[in-house]
Amino acid sequence: MKVHDTRSHAHMSSDDKVMARKHKAEGKLPESDHSPKKAKPENGNGAGDSAAVSEFKEFCEAVKANLSVEQMKQVLESNGQDSSGTHDEVISRCQDLLFYGALEKCPVCGNDVYCDNKRYFCKSDISEWCSCVFSTKSPPRKEDSIKIPDSVLNSAVSDMIKKRQDPSRRPKRELRAADKPFSGKMVSLMGRLTRTHQYWKKKIERHGGKVTNSIQGVTCLVVSPAERERGGSPKLVEAMERNIPVVSEAWLIDSIEKQEVQPLEAYDVVSDLSVAGKGIPWDKQDSSQEALELLSGELKMYGKRAVYKDTRLRERGGKILEKDGLLYNCAFSICDLGKGRNEYCIMQLITVPESNLNLYFKRGKVGDDPNAEERLEEWEDTEAAIREFSRLFEEVTGNEFEPWEREKKIQKKPHKFFPIDMDDGVEVRHGALGLRQLGVAAAHCKLDSFVANFMKVICSQEIYKYALMELGLDPPDLPIGMVTDLHLKRCEEVLLEFIEKFKTTTETGQKATALWADFSSRWFSLLHVTRPMILHDFHELAEHGAAVFETVRDINVASRVIGDMGADTLDDPLSDRYNKLGCKISVVDKESEDYKMIVKYLETTYEPVRVADVEYGVSVENIFSVESDAMPSLDEIKKLPNKVLLWCGSRSSNLLRHVYKGFLPAVCSLPVPGYMFGKAIVCSDAAAEAARYGFTAVDRPEGFLILAVASLGEKITELTSPPEDTKSLEEKKMGVKGLGRKKTEESTHFVWGDDIKVPCGRLVPSEHKDSPLEFNEYAVYDPKQTSIRFLVGVKYEEKRAEYVDVEPQ
């Protein structure tokens, strides 16, 4: 057996913090108690005031000098505390107990609490997916007298210990707070930042730093990234000449958010060296830098038959070993938010022409590739290599390989990885082509030029890369856009199971946090992300749970339709994918009545999309009519009652699945807009509502709005608040109208196509001022009652910019 070491074999550290990307809701790992009470001034031993510190130090020295480790273990056991661990751990635990009192059990899981001189925490597990999240600087202690074994009562320190038996005489221990992130840092500010210099001066000083106008002796110069494009001022030039780091404002923001100063080189705005080349883990980078790195990177494994890119065996004709119906290629993920773990693992057996069988193994923390454990081994004996592969599978998961691979039988084990069930296909980030390459294909396509350009957009790598990047689902090691239906079903089941738990739980405080942490750990193990977080409420669950699942599901459909365009020998790949969709798409003539009607409907019911302090208007680029085999035809839907032409919002990355399969109901019911009507297809009479979903980013201003005909049934139920029980609505398939705080002016509504109502009217305040909905929403529970009729290609355009200065909190 030959072993090829391709990089460091260092094992991964699992204690780093992880943060959500800035476009996500903020979520932090459990590092401190949520009590508003502040820790007392810090000191070397983590005790309270200086007198208590001195007394505790003398006490610890006396106990250590006069009690044996065995006696200390007896003390711990007599008071119901854990007596295991190293001698130093036993000594520290016993000293804490004898001076401050015995610790209560963990209020979250009922197990022992430990101290590392920074915090008190629990080492146990909430479930097989998540370690306990309990953490505090001031733990609850027993009010009972300390139980002292006879051997200790006869020791030289017995009188000193007895003084502490009375709970009322014990001082309260509160561990020191962490140093402020900018302690010892001198910062210089330059140019127009998003906040005034005075704002940042107060913030920096509040967090331990100082601000100066000079460049001499500063830690760094904070500037707008635009300064480089402007050529730079003398101050910037001087900083560069003096080799002073020049960083973006995000360095200040992230250091304050994480309460830890971030690496300056990760926020550099003048160096041409990429962040990827600096060996900085993703959770220590500016998230915008991380996103750029991932967007420009290559997906390393695109499906079940893909040889992992880092093996460098693809170039030699390497293929995944297939034997007795089994493919020897596995990917794993673990996210344990209690311990701050977010790791992946890859295992492959690879055949190479005119060479031995190769076993590839890689395991590491997400985003810290240089420190991953990685090895590539040549095996002459195929059966021995298979046995080693199976052994590694069991080591990594705690389960046997063959039952998993043949029958998908697996049981999650504590602190072990869980398989990402890859499907046999090509993930769209690898299989699709870029817009430039597809531009050539569109120019030679047999389709109408407008339709060819539409196909170019929905078959392009970019929209899927951006969608996954924005959701944080874009680590290059695992093909989340090419997983099996069984894996997606498992995700759905976890989501629905926990939604019911969250709706019925009466837990509060850290026990509630533990429930959310358990779900979040499961969720982000199954749907592998760059920066996992503990979700905290239904809004976050909708954004990072339900909506993420629906996007991943739709991208998996796109992967299967688009396939591997790079390996195509077809002369017209766009026409081929168009034919796979099973629909007819045609451009609507700009002089036609339908086109004028749609533009009027859009302009009348639109309100600017607001992002931060900037508002975006919208203009129509093209309109396409759609006839799909997956949806009722216009003639079929005309036979149904109460038909309305309504707006639906969609990401471009979801559009292919909508056209190919038709609308699907929402995956779940949540008491938030978009999901408050349960498993329904939700539309609106306001283009403003749909535009929020269609908007992607300021640097990608193009998008699509959908116009669909929906039949609301014989009887329409109007609601002004979320229904308490959506199951009855789902079962009866009733049409529901949620009344928003704004409505379309009814006097200008009209009829289109004989008897299809178009609620086109100026948006005006309604009488439902307390509604959770801003605009009217319509819910339909049967996909056969909806039909996509038009796709409206739009471009978002900045209207005006406002700069608002907010005082520090």
Short mmCIF file of C-alpha atoms in Angstrom, two decimals, residues 95-259:
data_model
loop_
_atom_site.label_atom_id
_atom_site.label_comp_id
_atom_site.label_asym_id
_atom_site.label_seq_id
_atom_site.Cartn_x
_atom_site.Cartn_y
_atom_site.Cartn_z
CA GLN A 95 -11.69 23.96 45.02
CA ASP A 96 -14.67 25.64 43.32
CA LEU A 97 -17.11 23.44 45.26
CA LEU A 98 -15.52 23.93 48.70
CA PHE A 99 -15.25 27.73 48.36
CA TYR A 100 -18.43 28.65 46.47
CA GLY A 101 -20.74 25.66 47.04
CA ALA A 102 -21.85 22.63 45.05
CA LEU A 103 -23.14 23.28 41.55
CA GLU A 104 -26.71 22.45 40.66
CA LYS A 105 -27.27 20.13 37.72
CA CYS A 106 -27.61 21.60 34.24
CA PRO A 107 -31.06 23.27 34.06
CA VAL A 108 -31.38 22.19 30.42
CA CYS A 109 -30.54 18.47 30.47
CA GLY A 110 -30.04 17.62 34.16
CA ASN A 111 -26.39 16.56 33.87
CA ASP A 112 -23.19 17.86 35.48
CA VAL A 113 -21.88 21.39 34.97
CA TYR A 114 -18.18 22.13 34.48
CA CYS A 115 -15.95 25.20 34.50
CA ASP A 116 -13.02 26.20 32.26
CA ASN A 117 -12.36 29.51 34.09
CA LYS A 118 -14.13 31.36 31.28
CA ARG A 119 -17.63 29.95 31.67
CA TYR A 120 -19.65 27.20 33.30
CA PHE A 121 -21.05 24.77 30.76
CA CYS A 122 -22.52 21.32 30.26
CA LYS A 123 -20.69 18.53 28.41
CA SER A 124 -23.73 16.32 27.84
CA ASP A 125 -26.01 15.94 24.82
CA ILE A 126 -29.50 17.24 24.14
CA SER A 127 -29.88 14.55 21.48
CA GLU A 128 -27.74 12.45 19.18
CA TRP A 129 -27.49 15.52 16.95
CA CYS A 130 -26.65 18.30 19.39
CA SER A 131 -24.56 18.82 22.51
CA CYS A 132 -26.07 20.74 25.40
CA VAL A 133 -26.05 24.50 24.87
CA PHE A 134 -26.13 25.51 28.55
CA SER A 135 -23.48 28.13 29.29
CA THR A 136 -23.25 30.80 31.97
CA LYS A 137 -20.76 32.90 33.95
CA SER A 138 -22.81 32.70 37.16
CA PRO A 139 -24.23 29.18 37.65
CA PRO A 140 -26.94 28.13 40.10
CA ARG A 141 -25.56 26.44 43.25
CA LYS A 142 -27.08 24.24 45.93
CA GLU A 143 -28.21 26.02 49.07
CA ASP A 144 -27.40 22.96 51.20
CA SER A 145 -24.37 22.69 53.44
CA ILE A 146 -21.38 21.08 51.82
CA LYS A 147 -20.99 17.42 52.75
CA ILE A 148 -17.47 16.76 54.01
CA PRO A 149 -16.07 13.19 54.20
CA ASP A 150 -14.40 12.08 57.45
CA SER A 151 -10.98 11.97 55.86
CA VAL A 152 -11.27 15.67 55.04
CA LEU A 153 -12.68 16.61 58.45
CA ASN A 154 -9.49 15.29 59.97
CA SER A 155 -7.26 17.28 57.62
CA ALA A 156 -5.32 20.48 58.32
CA VAL A 157 -7.78 22.56 56.27
CA SER A 158 -10.96 21.30 57.93
CA ASP A 159 -11.60 24.56 59.81
CA MET A 160 -11.12 26.60 56.65
CA ILE A 161 -13.57 24.35 54.81
CA LYS A 162 -16.17 24.34 57.61
CA LYS A 163 -16.36 28.14 57.40
CA ARG A 164 -17.78 27.70 53.89
CA GLN A 165 -20.50 25.23 54.84
CA ASP A 166 -23.03 27.97 55.59
CA PRO A 167 -24.47 29.06 52.18
CA SER A 168 -25.07 32.60 53.44
CA ARG A 169 -21.32 33.09 54.03
CA ARG A 170 -20.24 32.05 50.56
CA PRO A 171 -19.26 34.73 48.04
CA LYS A 172 -20.86 34.52 44.62
CA ARG A 173 -18.49 33.60 41.82
CA GLU A 174 -18.90 35.38 38.51
CA LEU A 175 -16.32 34.71 35.85
CA ARG A 176 -14.62 37.59 34.16
CA ALA A 177 -15.99 39.10 30.98
CA ALA A 178 -13.97 38.83 27.79
CA ASP A 179 -11.69 41.68 26.83
CA LYS A 180 -13.26 44.30 24.61
CA PRO A 181 -12.49 43.55 20.95
CA PHE A 182 -10.60 46.78 20.21
CA SER A 183 -8.56 46.89 23.45
CA GLY A 184 -5.11 48.25 22.62
CA LYS A 185 -6.12 49.11 19.05
CA MET A 186 -5.70 52.52 17.42
CA VAL A 187 -7.93 53.04 14.36
CA SER A 188 -7.91 55.75 11.72
CA LEU A 189 -11.00 56.46 9.60
CA MET A 190 -11.11 57.90 6.09
CA GLY A 191 -13.68 58.81 3.46
CA ARG A 192 -17.43 58.38 3.29
CA LEU A 193 -18.45 55.33 5.29
CA THR A 194 -22.02 54.08 5.78
CA ARG A 195 -22.00 55.76 9.21
CA THR A 196 -20.37 59.04 10.23
CA HIS A 197 -16.88 59.14 11.70
CA GLN A 198 -18.36 60.39 14.96
CA TYR A 199 -20.63 57.33 15.11
CA TRP A 200 -17.70 54.96 14.64
CA LYS A 201 -15.52 56.90 17.10
CA LYS A 202 -18.09 56.30 19.85
CA LYS A 203 -18.49 52.66 18.88
CA ILE A 204 -14.76 51.95 18.78
CA GLU A 205 -14.12 53.69 22.10
CA ARG A 206 -17.04 51.86 23.69
CA HIS A 207 -15.40 48.59 22.65
CA GLY A 208 -11.98 49.44 24.04
CA GLY A 209 -10.22 51.15 21.13
CA LYS A 210 -9.12 54.66 20.20
CA VAL A 211 -9.56 56.74 17.05
CA THR A 212 -7.03 59.15 15.57
CA ASN A 213 -6.82 61.27 12.41
CA SER A 214 -3.15 60.46 11.99
CA ILE A 215 -1.70 57.41 10.25
CA GLN A 216 1.34 57.06 12.48
CA GLY A 217 1.17 54.18 14.93
CA VAL A 218 -2.34 53.00 13.99
CA THR A 219 -3.48 49.41 13.86
CA CYS A 220 -5.31 49.95 10.59
CA LEU A 221 -7.02 52.48 8.31
CA VAL A 222 -10.75 51.90 7.73
CA VAL A 223 -12.00 53.12 4.34
CA SER A 224 -14.78 52.59 1.83
CA PRO A 225 -13.79 50.00 -0.83
CA ALA A 226 -14.55 52.71 -3.39
CA GLU A 227 -11.43 54.60 -2.27
CA ARG A 228 -9.25 52.26 -4.30
CA GLU A 229 -11.22 52.95 -7.49
CA ARG A 230 -10.99 56.67 -6.88
CA GLY A 231 -7.20 56.45 -6.85
CA GLY A 232 -6.87 57.11 -3.13
CA SER A 233 -6.09 60.19 -1.06
CA PRO A 234 -2.65 61.10 0.33
CA LYS A 235 -3.74 59.46 3.60
CA LEU A 236 -4.43 56.16 1.84
CA VAL A 237 -1.16 56.35 -0.09
CA GLU A 238 0.75 57.04 3.12
CA ALA A 239 -0.89 54.05 4.83
CA MET A 240 0.10 51.79 1.93
CA GLU A 241 3.69 53.12 1.96
CA ARG A 242 3.93 52.41 5.69
CA ASN A 243 2.44 48.89 5.21
CA ILE A 244 -0.47 49.76 7.47
CA PRO A 245 -3.49 47.47 6.83
CA VAL A 246 -6.28 49.20 4.90
CA VAL A 247 -9.59 47.47 5.62
CA SER A 248 -13.29 47.80 4.91
CA GLU A 249 -15.91 48.96 7.37
CA ALA A 250 -17.05 45.33 7.68
CA TRP A 251 -14.02 44.71 9.92
CA LEU A 252 -15.52 47.03 12.54
CA ILE A 253 -19.00 45.56 12.17
CA ASP A 254 -17.91 41.93 12.42
CA SER A 255 -15.47 42.49 15.28
CA ILE A 256 -18.24 44.12 17.33
CA GLU A 257 -20.83 41.49 16.40
CA LYS A 258 -18.52 38.60 17.30
CA GLN A 259 -16.93 40.41 20.27
#
